[in-house]
Short mmCIF file of C-alpha atoms and ligand atoms in Angstrom, two decimals:
data_model
loop_
_atom_site.label_atom_id
_atom_site.label_comp_id
_atom_site.label_asym_id
_atom_site.label_seq_id
_atom_site.Cartn_x
_atom_site.Cartn_y
_atom_site.Cartn_z
CA MET G 1 5.44 28.67 -3.31
CA THR G 2 2.94 30.79 -1.94
CA ASP G 3 2.97 30.92 2.25
CA ASN G 4 0.36 28.72 3.47
CA ASN G 5 0.30 29.68 6.72
CA ALA G 6 -0.74 32.94 5.71
CA LEU G 7 -3.14 30.96 3.07
CA ILE G 8 -4.56 28.58 6.41
CA ASP G 9 -5.01 31.62 8.52
CA GLU G 10 -7.12 32.86 5.99
CA ILE G 11 -9.14 30.03 5.84
CA ARG G 12 -9.64 30.00 9.17
CA ALA G 13 -11.49 32.88 8.85
CA ILE G 14 -13.94 31.72 6.44
CA LEU G 15 -14.68 28.50 8.11
CA ARG G 16 -15.04 30.60 11.69
CA ASN G 17 -18.71 29.91 11.44
CA ARG G 18 -19.61 28.06 9.56
CA SER G 19 -19.79 23.89 9.99
CA ARG G 20 -16.30 22.14 8.84
CA LYS G 21 -17.42 18.67 8.28
CA ALA G 22 -14.15 16.53 6.24
CA TYR G 23 -14.10 12.92 4.73
CA VAL G 24 -11.47 11.57 3.12
CA ARG G 25 -11.27 8.84 1.30
CA SER G 26 -8.49 6.74 -0.06
CA PHE G 27 -7.79 4.42 -2.34
CA GLY G 28 -5.32 1.84 -3.86
CA CYS G 29 -1.67 1.09 -1.79
CA GLN G 30 -0.61 1.94 1.84
CA LEU G 31 1.49 5.31 0.41
CA ASN G 32 -1.49 6.82 -1.18
CA VAL G 33 -3.26 5.58 2.38
CA SER G 34 -0.64 7.40 3.91
CA ASP G 35 -0.78 10.65 1.51
CA GLY G 36 -4.06 10.96 2.30
CA GLU G 37 -3.08 10.75 5.92
CA LYS G 38 -1.29 14.47 5.19
CA ILE G 39 -4.08 15.95 3.09
CA LYS G 40 -5.99 15.19 6.93
CA GLY G 41 -3.41 17.03 8.76
CA LEU G 42 -3.58 19.84 6.54
CA LEU G 43 -6.96 19.85 6.73
CA LYS G 44 -6.91 20.04 10.66
CA LYS G 45 -4.44 22.64 10.04
CA MET G 46 -7.08 24.52 8.72
CA GLY G 47 -9.91 24.34 11.87
CA TYR G 48 -11.38 21.23 9.79
CA GLU G 49 -12.77 17.92 11.77
CA TYR G 50 -12.36 14.58 9.99
CA THR G 51 -15.64 12.40 9.76
CA GLU G 52 -17.05 8.60 8.67
CA ASN G 53 -19.90 9.97 7.39
CA GLU G 54 -19.91 11.67 4.30
CA ASN G 55 -23.17 12.36 3.85
CA GLU G 56 -22.96 14.91 6.36
CA THR G 57 -19.99 16.75 5.57
CA ASP G 58 -18.76 20.05 4.38
CA LEU G 59 -15.63 18.24 2.24
CA ILE G 60 -15.66 15.05 0.15
CA PHE G 61 -11.45 14.15 -0.66
CA HIS G 62 -11.45 11.09 -3.51
CA ASN G 63 -7.76 10.32 -2.80
CA THR G 64 -7.82 7.83 -6.47
CA CYS G 65 -5.28 4.81 -7.44
CA SER G 66 -5.42 3.90 -11.28
CA VAL G 67 -3.48 1.03 -10.90
CA ARG G 68 -6.35 -1.37 -12.48
CA GLU G 69 -9.01 0.07 -14.97
CA ASN G 70 -11.75 -1.08 -12.33
CA ALA G 71 -10.56 1.30 -9.66
CA GLU G 72 -10.68 4.47 -11.72
CA ASP G 73 -14.61 3.36 -12.65
CA ARG G 74 -15.37 3.32 -9.54
CA VAL G 75 -14.14 6.80 -8.26
CA PHE G 76 -15.84 8.21 -11.58
CA GLY G 77 -18.76 6.57 -10.55
CA ILE G 78 -18.73 7.44 -7.05
CA VAL G 79 -17.72 11.33 -7.97
CA GLY G 80 -20.65 11.09 -10.68
CA SER G 81 -23.09 10.70 -7.71
CA MET G 82 -21.72 13.33 -5.52
CA LYS G 83 -23.69 15.60 -8.49
CA HIS G 84 -27.24 15.34 -5.78
CA LEU G 85 -24.78 15.87 -2.87
CA LYS G 86 -24.11 18.96 -4.13
CA GLU G 87 -27.40 20.35 -5.67
CA LEU G 88 -28.43 19.11 -1.15
CA ASN G 89 -25.38 21.30 0.14
CA PRO G 90 -23.77 24.30 -2.68
CA LYS G 91 -21.60 24.66 -0.18
CA LEU G 92 -19.98 21.57 -0.30
CA VAL G 93 -16.33 21.45 -1.47
CA ILE G 94 -15.80 18.48 -3.75
CA GLY G 95 -11.63 17.90 -4.38
CA ILE G 96 -9.82 15.12 -6.43
CA SER G 97 -6.25 13.68 -5.20
CA GLY G 98 -4.22 10.79 -5.84
CA CYS G 99 -2.83 9.05 -8.99
CA MET G 100 -5.47 8.96 -11.54
CA THR G 101 -4.55 12.86 -11.72
CA ALA G 102 -1.17 12.32 -12.96
CA GLN G 103 -2.63 11.06 -16.15
CA ALA G 104 -2.67 14.20 -18.82
CA HIS G 105 -6.58 13.54 -19.63
CA ILE G 106 -8.19 13.55 -16.51
CA PRO G 107 -8.04 16.20 -15.09
CA ASP G 108 -9.34 17.87 -18.34
CA LYS G 109 -12.49 15.10 -18.25
CA ILE G 110 -13.32 15.71 -14.33
CA ARG G 111 -13.85 19.70 -15.62
CA LYS G 112 -15.91 18.73 -18.70
CA SER G 113 -17.51 15.85 -17.16
CA TYR G 114 -17.91 16.58 -13.67
CA PRO G 115 -18.82 19.89 -12.53
CA GLN G 116 -19.28 18.94 -9.50
CA VAL G 117 -15.36 18.63 -8.69
CA ASP G 118 -14.25 21.86 -7.11
CA PHE G 119 -9.66 20.94 -7.48
CA VAL G 120 -7.76 18.35 -8.53
CA LEU G 121 -4.34 18.05 -6.69
CA GLY G 122 -1.61 16.16 -8.32
CA THR G 123 0.52 13.42 -5.93
CA SER G 124 3.43 15.68 -5.87
CA ALA G 125 1.13 19.18 -4.63
CA ILE G 126 -0.17 18.12 -2.01
CA HIS G 127 1.59 21.26 -0.68
CA SER G 128 -0.67 23.11 -2.68
CA LEU G 129 -4.15 22.24 -0.82
CA PRO G 130 -4.17 25.12 1.29
CA GLU G 131 -4.13 27.21 -1.92
CA LEU G 132 -6.53 25.00 -4.02
CA LEU G 133 -9.62 25.45 -0.92
CA LEU G 134 -9.16 28.77 -0.95
CA ASN G 135 -9.67 29.09 -4.69
CA ALA G 136 -12.76 27.07 -3.92
CA LEU G 137 -14.44 28.29 -0.86
CA ARG G 138 -14.30 32.23 -2.50
CA GLY G 139 -16.11 30.82 -5.25
CA GLN G 140 -13.90 29.53 -8.18
CA LYS G 141 -15.69 27.09 -10.55
CA PHE G 142 -12.67 24.57 -10.74
CA SER G 143 -8.78 24.72 -10.21
CA ALA G 144 -6.20 22.31 -10.94
CA ASP G 145 -2.32 21.23 -9.13
CA THR G 146 -1.11 18.69 -11.30
CA GLU G 147 2.79 19.25 -11.59
CA GLU G 148 5.36 17.27 -10.59
CA TYR G 149 7.55 19.11 -7.96
CA ALA G 150 10.81 17.89 -6.95
CA GLY G 151 10.42 17.61 -3.12
CA PHE G 152 7.76 16.12 -1.30
CA SER G 153 5.70 17.09 1.69
CA GLU G 154 7.96 16.80 4.53
CA GLY G 155 7.20 18.41 6.96
CA VAL G 156 2.76 18.04 6.72
CA GLU G 157 1.96 16.51 10.26
CA GLN G 158 -0.32 13.12 9.70
CA VAL G 159 -3.55 12.85 11.16
CA ARG G 160 -2.96 8.60 11.37
CA GLU G 161 -5.87 6.47 11.41
CA SER G 162 -4.78 4.23 14.13
CA SER G 163 -3.03 5.29 16.69
CA PHE G 164 -0.83 1.57 17.00
CA LYS G 165 0.33 1.23 13.15
CA ALA G 166 1.98 3.93 11.09
CA SER G 167 3.55 3.94 7.87
CA VAL G 168 6.68 5.93 6.92
CA PRO G 169 6.84 5.91 3.56
CA ILE G 170 11.25 6.30 2.76
CA MET G 171 10.51 6.94 -0.71
CA PHE G 172 7.90 7.67 -3.75
CA GLY G 173 8.31 7.25 -7.04
CA CYS G 174 9.14 3.83 -9.29
CA ASN G 175 12.15 3.65 -12.08
CA ASN G 176 11.43 -0.26 -12.74
CA PHE G 177 9.50 0.41 -15.45
CA CYS G 178 7.73 -2.88 -15.52
CA THR G 179 5.52 -2.95 -18.99
CA TYR G 180 1.96 -3.80 -17.62
CA CYS G 181 2.53 -1.56 -14.30
CA ILE G 182 1.55 2.73 -14.84
CA VAL G 183 3.17 4.00 -11.27
CA PRO G 184 6.06 4.84 -12.60
CA TYR G 185 3.95 7.63 -14.97
CA VAL G 186 1.64 8.73 -11.84
CA ARG G 187 4.59 9.27 -9.55
CA GLY G 188 7.72 10.47 -11.36
CA ARG G 189 10.86 9.10 -10.52
CA GLU G 190 12.55 7.64 -7.22
CA ARG G 191 12.96 10.27 -4.69
CA SER G 192 14.39 9.08 -1.21
CA ARG G 193 13.91 10.36 2.29
CA ARG G 194 16.71 11.16 4.42
CA ALA G 195 17.41 8.70 6.16
CA GLU G 196 17.89 11.22 9.72
CA ASP G 197 14.02 12.26 8.89
CA ILE G 198 12.77 8.93 8.80
CA ILE G 199 15.09 7.95 12.10
CA ARG G 200 13.75 10.73 13.26
CA GLU G 201 10.05 10.10 12.68
CA VAL G 202 10.53 5.66 13.88
CA ARG G 203 11.57 7.34 16.80
CA GLU G 204 8.97 9.71 17.58
CA LEU G 205 6.65 7.22 16.45
CA ALA G 206 8.05 4.72 19.33
CA GLU G 207 8.03 7.17 22.07
CA GLN G 208 4.61 7.45 21.06
CA GLY G 209 3.61 3.78 21.95
CA TYR G 210 3.35 2.68 18.08
CA LYS G 211 3.74 -1.00 17.95
CA GLU G 212 4.04 -1.79 14.24
CA ILE G 213 5.92 0.38 11.48
CA MET G 214 5.64 0.26 8.68
CA LEU G 215 8.14 1.35 5.29
CA LEU G 216 6.83 2.11 2.50
CA GLY G 217 7.78 2.16 -1.15
CA GLN G 218 7.41 0.92 -4.56
CA ASN G 219 10.44 -0.43 -4.11
CA VAL G 220 12.47 -0.11 -1.07
CA ASN G 221 15.50 -2.23 -1.98
CA SER G 222 16.74 0.78 -4.49
CA TYR G 223 15.95 3.47 -1.19
CA GLY G 224 19.26 5.91 -0.68
CA LYS G 225 20.43 4.92 -4.38
CA ASP G 226 19.61 8.35 -5.94
CA LEU G 227 20.87 10.22 -2.39
CA GLU G 228 25.25 11.45 -2.00
CA GLY G 229 26.36 9.58 0.14
CA GLY G 230 23.29 8.15 1.92
CA ILE G 231 22.95 4.63 3.50
CA ASP G 232 21.46 1.63 1.71
CA PHE G 233 18.15 0.05 2.45
CA PRO G 234 19.48 -3.22 4.34
CA GLN G 235 21.79 -0.51 6.41
CA LEU G 236 18.70 1.62 7.34
CA LEU G 237 16.63 -1.25 8.60
CA ARG G 238 19.81 -1.97 10.69
CA ARG G 239 19.87 1.65 12.01
CA LEU G 240 15.89 1.95 12.81
CA ASN G 241 16.30 -1.96 14.18
CA GLU G 242 18.60 0.45 16.66
CA ILE G 243 15.42 2.40 18.47
CA ASP G 244 14.57 2.53 21.51
CA GLY G 245 10.57 0.62 22.38
CA ASP G 246 8.31 -2.34 21.67
CA PHE G 247 7.60 -2.14 18.06
CA VAL G 248 7.97 -4.20 14.61
CA ILE G 249 9.75 -3.22 11.25
CA ARG G 250 7.72 -3.88 8.04
CA PHE G 251 8.77 -2.93 4.07
CA MET G 252 7.04 -2.83 1.13
CA SER G 253 7.08 -3.64 -1.53
CA SER G 254 10.75 -5.49 -2.48
CA HIS G 255 11.47 -5.79 -6.30
CA PRO G 256 13.12 -9.82 -6.31
CA LYS G 257 15.89 -7.58 -8.80
CA ASP G 258 17.58 -5.89 -6.00
CA ALA G 259 16.66 -8.64 -3.36
CA SER G 260 20.24 -8.36 -1.81
CA ARG G 261 22.10 -11.13 0.97
CA GLU G 262 22.83 -8.15 2.67
CA LEU G 263 18.42 -7.28 2.90
CA LEU G 264 18.18 -11.41 4.06
CA ASP G 265 20.91 -11.27 6.58
CA ALA G 266 19.53 -7.45 8.32
CA ILE G 267 16.30 -9.62 8.36
CA PHE G 268 17.88 -12.28 10.12
CA GLU G 269 19.49 -10.23 11.84
CA CYS G 270 17.32 -7.16 13.25
CA LYS G 271 15.24 -8.47 16.47
CA ARG G 272 12.79 -5.84 15.40
CA VAL G 273 12.14 -6.87 11.82
CA ALA G 274 9.74 -9.28 11.00
CA LYS G 275 10.62 -12.47 9.70
CA HIS G 276 8.36 -12.45 6.67
CA LEU G 277 9.15 -10.71 2.79
CA HIS G 278 6.14 -9.59 0.56
CA LEU G 279 8.26 -10.49 -2.86
CA PRO G 280 6.42 -10.43 -5.89
CA VAL G 281 6.96 -12.63 -8.52
CA GLN G 282 3.86 -11.93 -10.62
CA SER G 283 4.66 -14.55 -12.75
CA GLY G 284 6.15 -18.21 -12.73
CA SER G 285 6.81 -18.36 -16.57
CA ASN G 286 10.42 -16.42 -17.20
CA GLU G 287 9.29 -15.69 -21.03
CA ILE G 288 6.51 -13.51 -19.38
CA LEU G 289 8.63 -11.89 -16.92
CA LYS G 290 10.90 -10.95 -19.72
CA LYS G 291 7.94 -10.05 -20.99
CA MET G 292 6.42 -7.46 -18.29
CA ASN G 293 10.22 -6.13 -18.11
CA ARG G 294 11.13 -8.02 -14.58
CA ARG G 295 15.16 -8.83 -15.02
CA TYR G 296 15.10 -11.49 -13.20
CA THR G 297 13.90 -15.50 -13.88
CA ALA G 298 12.25 -18.34 -12.16
CA GLU G 299 15.23 -19.51 -10.90
CA GLU G 300 16.71 -16.55 -9.75
CA TYR G 301 13.51 -15.78 -7.65
CA LEU G 302 13.80 -18.83 -6.02
CA GLU G 303 17.45 -18.54 -5.46
CA ILE G 304 16.22 -16.16 -2.57
CA VAL G 305 13.28 -18.17 -1.39
CA ASP G 306 15.52 -20.73 -0.90
CA TYR G 307 18.72 -18.70 0.46
CA LEU G 308 15.64 -17.65 3.11
CA ARG G 309 14.61 -21.35 4.00
CA ARG G 310 17.97 -22.50 4.54
CA ARG G 311 18.31 -19.67 7.37
CA ASP G 312 14.70 -20.37 8.28
CA PRO G 313 12.67 -23.68 6.84
CA ASP G 314 9.48 -21.83 7.67
CA PHE G 315 9.95 -18.23 6.90
CA SER G 316 6.90 -16.58 5.77
CA LEU G 317 6.29 -14.97 1.99
CA THR G 318 4.00 -13.12 0.49
CA THR G 319 3.80 -12.19 -3.19
CA ASP G 320 1.81 -10.62 -6.25
CA ILE G 321 1.03 -12.26 -8.98
CA ILE G 322 -1.01 -11.30 -12.40
CA VAL G 323 -2.91 -13.91 -14.53
CA GLY G 324 -3.66 -13.57 -18.37
CA PHE G 325 -1.23 -10.88 -18.97
CA PRO G 326 -0.80 -9.91 -23.17
CA ASN G 327 -0.85 -13.91 -24.56
CA GLU G 328 0.14 -15.62 -21.28
CA SER G 329 0.08 -19.20 -22.49
CA ASP G 330 -1.31 -22.30 -20.81
CA GLU G 331 2.15 -23.90 -20.49
CA ASP G 332 3.33 -20.06 -18.89
CA PHE G 333 0.41 -20.15 -16.07
CA GLU G 334 1.48 -23.26 -15.53
CA ALA G 335 4.78 -22.22 -14.16
CA THR G 336 3.03 -19.29 -12.69
CA LEU G 337 1.27 -22.49 -10.50
CA GLU G 338 4.31 -24.84 -10.54
CA LEU G 339 6.32 -22.13 -9.41
CA ILE G 340 3.46 -21.22 -6.18
CA LYS G 341 2.96 -25.05 -4.65
CA ARG G 342 6.88 -25.22 -4.91
CA VAL G 343 7.73 -22.01 -2.95
CA LYS G 344 4.35 -22.77 -0.38
CA PHE G 345 3.74 -18.72 0.06
CA ASP G 346 1.22 -17.67 3.16
CA ASN G 347 -0.62 -15.43 1.13
CA ILE G 348 -1.26 -14.39 -2.35
CA TYR G 349 -2.14 -11.40 -3.78
CA SER G 350 -3.86 -11.65 -7.55
CA PHE G 351 -4.83 -9.73 -10.00
CA ILE G 352 -6.56 -9.96 -13.75
CA TYR G 353 -4.23 -7.97 -16.15
CA SER G 354 -5.75 -4.40 -17.16
CA LYS G 355 -3.99 -2.34 -19.74
CA ARG G 356 -3.61 1.06 -18.68
CA THR G 357 -2.89 3.05 -21.64
CA GLY G 358 0.33 4.85 -22.31
CA THR G 359 2.15 1.43 -21.13
CA ARG G 360 4.44 -1.23 -22.64
CA ALA G 361 2.18 -4.03 -22.56
CA ALA G 362 -0.95 -1.40 -23.61
CA GLU G 363 1.33 -2.05 -27.09
CA MET G 364 1.44 -5.70 -26.75
CA GLU G 365 -1.68 -7.74 -28.54
CA ASP G 366 -3.60 -9.63 -26.63
CA THR G 367 -5.30 -12.82 -27.96
CA ILE G 368 -6.75 -14.64 -24.43
CA SER G 369 -10.29 -14.36 -23.48
CA ASP G 370 -12.11 -13.03 -20.64
CA GLU G 371 -13.39 -15.54 -19.92
CA THR G 372 -10.06 -17.61 -19.74
CA LYS G 373 -8.46 -15.01 -17.63
CA SER G 374 -11.22 -15.63 -14.87
CA LEU G 375 -10.22 -19.47 -15.08
CA ARG G 376 -6.96 -19.18 -14.90
CA MET G 377 -7.62 -16.73 -11.68
CA ARG G 378 -10.10 -19.50 -10.42
CA ARG G 379 -7.47 -22.16 -10.67
CA LEU G 380 -4.42 -20.18 -9.07
CA LEU G 381 -6.99 -19.30 -6.21
CA GLU G 382 -7.65 -22.80 -5.56
CA THR G 383 -3.97 -23.89 -5.59
CA GLN G 384 -3.58 -21.33 -3.07
CA ARG G 385 -6.16 -21.97 -0.99
CA GLU G 386 -4.67 -25.93 -1.08
CA ILE G 387 -1.57 -24.56 -0.74
CA SER G 388 -2.32 -22.16 2.70
CA THR G 389 -4.21 -24.68 4.22
CA GLU G 390 -1.57 -27.20 4.32
CA HIS G 391 1.20 -25.17 4.88
CA TYR G 392 -0.15 -23.04 8.19
CA LYS G 393 -0.50 -26.53 9.85
CA ARG G 394 3.37 -25.94 10.76
CA PHE G 395 2.05 -23.14 13.60
CA MET G 396 0.06 -25.48 15.22
CA GLY G 397 0.57 -25.98 18.74
CA ARG G 398 3.29 -22.77 18.20
CA LYS G 399 3.32 -20.34 20.59
CA MET G 400 3.10 -16.65 18.56
CA ARG G 401 3.78 -13.16 19.35
CA VAL G 402 0.60 -11.23 18.12
CA LEU G 403 -0.68 -7.59 17.29
CA ALA G 404 -4.56 -7.26 18.36
CA GLU G 405 -5.57 -5.20 15.90
CA GLY G 406 -9.12 -5.49 16.56
CA GLU G 407 -12.26 -7.28 17.03
CA SER G 408 -12.75 -10.21 14.64
CA LYS G 409 -15.53 -9.29 12.50
CA ARG G 410 -16.06 -13.81 11.97
CA SER G 411 -16.79 -14.82 15.61
CA LYS G 412 -17.83 -12.69 18.55
CA GLY G 413 -15.90 -12.42 21.55
CA PHE G 414 -12.69 -12.65 19.31
CA LEU G 415 -10.02 -10.59 18.48
CA THR G 416 -8.15 -10.84 15.10
CA GLY G 417 -4.84 -9.28 14.54
CA LYS G 418 -0.93 -10.53 12.70
CA SER G 419 1.15 -12.18 13.68
CA ASN G 420 5.21 -11.65 13.43
CA GLU G 421 5.22 -13.82 10.52
CA PHE G 422 1.94 -11.17 8.95
CA ILE G 423 -0.43 -14.52 9.86
CA ILE G 424 -4.50 -13.47 11.16
CA ALA G 425 -4.81 -14.91 14.14
CA GLU G 426 -7.92 -14.57 15.94
CA PHE G 427 -8.26 -15.87 19.65
CA SER G 428 -10.40 -15.03 22.53
CA GLY G 429 -9.81 -11.75 24.24
CA ASP G 430 -11.09 -8.20 25.41
CA SER G 431 -11.10 -5.96 23.26
CA SER G 432 -8.70 -3.74 26.18
CA LEU G 433 -6.37 -5.55 24.38
CA ILE G 434 -6.15 -3.82 21.18
CA GLY G 435 -2.97 -1.78 20.57
CA SER G 436 -0.94 -4.67 22.14
CA PHE G 437 1.24 -7.25 21.86
CA VAL G 438 0.44 -10.81 23.06
CA ASP G 439 1.66 -14.30 23.15
CA ILE G 440 -1.15 -16.25 21.65
CA GLU G 441 -0.83 -20.91 21.45
CA VAL G 442 -2.19 -21.95 18.25
CA THR G 443 -5.01 -24.48 18.50
CA GLU G 444 -6.36 -24.69 15.62
CA THR G 445 -5.51 -23.83 12.11
CA LYS G 446 -7.40 -22.48 9.11
CA ASN G 447 -7.07 -21.40 5.11
CA TRP G 448 -6.88 -17.88 6.39
CA ALA G 449 -5.58 -17.85 9.60
CA VAL G 450 -4.67 -19.28 12.74
CA ILE G 451 -6.85 -19.49 15.77
CA GLY G 452 -5.28 -19.43 19.53
CA LYS G 453 -5.87 -18.82 23.53
CA ILE G 454 -3.30 -16.32 25.23
CA ILE G 455 -1.15 -17.50 27.20
CA GLU G 456 -0.88 -16.07 30.37
CA LYS G 457 2.57 -14.58 31.60
N1 LIG C 501 5.75 -1.71 -6.18
C1 LIG C 501 4.77 -3.23 -6.04
C2 LIG C 501 4.32 -2.87 -6.52
C3 LIG C 501 2.73 -1.82 -6.96
S1 LIG C 501 1.32 -2.00 -7.77
C4 LIG C 501 6.07 -4.19 -7.07
O1 LIG C 501 6.42 -3.68 -7.60
O2 LIG C 501 5.67 -4.62 -5.87
C5 LIG C 501 0.66 -3.59 -6.28
C6 LIG C 501 0.54 -4.94 -7.90
O3 LIG C 501 -0.32 -4.33 -8.28
C7 LIG C 501 1.68 -5.22 -8.03
O4 LIG C 501 2.32 -6.38 -7.84
C8 LIG C 501 0.82 -5.93 -10.04
O5 LIG C 501 0.82 -7.59 -9.38
C9 LIG C 501 -0.07 -5.44 -9.74
N2 LIG C 501 -0.66 -4.76 -11.01
C10 LIG C 501 0.05 -3.57 -11.25
N3 LIG C 501 -0.43 -2.56 -12.22
C11 LIG C 501 -1.61 -4.01 -12.52
C12 LIG C 501 -1.86 -4.03 -13.88
N4 LIG C 501 -1.70 -3.20 -15.17
N5 LIG C 501 -3.02 -4.80 -14.62
C13 LIG C 501 -2.77 -5.84 -12.92
N6 LIG C 501 -2.43 -6.19 -11.78
C14 LIG C 501 -1.41 -4.80 -11.65
FE1 LIG C 502 5.11 -1.07 -11.15
FE2 LIG C 502 7.03 -2.45 -10.87
FE3 LIG C 502 7.76 0.07 -9.76
FE4 LIG C 502 6.05 -1.90 -8.85
S1 LIG C 502 8.81 -2.20 -9.58
S2 LIG C 502 5.67 -0.08 -9.03
S3 LIG C 502 5.12 -3.44 -10.35
S4 LIG C 502 6.65 -0.40 -12.59
FE1 LIG C 503 -2.37 2.80 -6.52
FE2 LIG C 503 -0.89 4.66 -6.75
FE3 LIG C 503 -0.53 2.48 -5.19
S1 LIG C 503 -1.35 4.01 -8.85
S2 LIG C 503 -1.71 1.38 -6.22
S3 LIG C 503 -2.20 4.70 -5.64
S4 LIG C 503 0.82 4.31 -5.86
#
């Protein structure tokens, strides 16, 4: 690897008398957002300032996602429209990073069809940013680094978007190969960070006053399996729980096949860990789950739910669901509706199946029409809306601790935030409270949030 400090110095020298505004836009999941924060950290070291206005910038970064086709189409649309910006400002540098770049055909497609793009930076190549940027600043037409490096960007300082919520990746990659999913192909195999590094980072964030720490991984439940003599995820939670400070720990995502009793017990026993679990089920049909290679049955999923609800009848759960997987029958879809009615999720994130070239599901024959898929999606959302409306009523009159996150867009004078249970809460309050925990009493429940008033201490 080249000496990055020397390259960074060189970039600083080139940029000395120039405008140095950078705009970084991350698509997709929170892991990508976290990578975007590392890119911003490196850009800051090179002397760039960050702007939210892409029309007055000297460097534009699109940190892409490829989990569904429409996410990719959107990026190509946006990059296409960058052509005129480059015509207006020939010194503008455009870089593309993120998961799209890891598909073999994409860097070539960008080079041939989008000459306005200066460089392509692969998902595990963030450390190569200074080298690629320098190429662009020296006038090189196109360069790319999409190698899969074994390590990851440990030690790259992040420019965090929030001063009170922080995400901390604990592992990268995925070994599960769910048949519909492109992530294992674009993010490589599972690599866990060392527990000491994670603990140190969380301790520093707590000292800086961060109030919410979100641990990230495609399947946090397999954390540590690739480390010799390392600790597992429930043990990591217990270690992080001991750190001093006033903060809540969340994590995402958990694969149901690995959601062990130890994990569920750790959630209950660690006071800092939020009493909420995001547990993607994808489908309620065993036939479809098998075709998806999820390696659990609906019954096994419900066993986890029952254990949680036995310990706390109000325990909060959210999930991901895919509708219209190849040849999902009416019965399969009804099984999904049955499952969501049985579980009573607080919220579901639902997606229409999107065919991803290179995955196993892309080879499966698919006879379901787009119309049927849309219809199923509508029914799923309607059913969930009824469930949420009913299920949120359990919070009526209850006291909740909420992290105030910002001003409500719906009601003037109101703040919005999330409760420990991951429920959106809106309440009247002064904007000076943003970034701190407040206690509220719930006075009204809706299907998307609870409304409350602050309890004076
Ligand atoms: N690792 C996480 C999910 C990451 S992707 C997990 O396993 O929970 C987030 C969600 O996108 C998935 O849970 C799935 O519901 C959805 N998804 C992934 N690939 C998809 C595809 N090809 N079409 C539609 N939805 C998809
Ligand atoms: Fe994709 Fe499955 Fe891995 Fe999640 S666990 S990232 S859905 S392959
Ligand atoms: Fe998208 Fe990559 Fe995340 S494909 S969902 S940005 S891991």
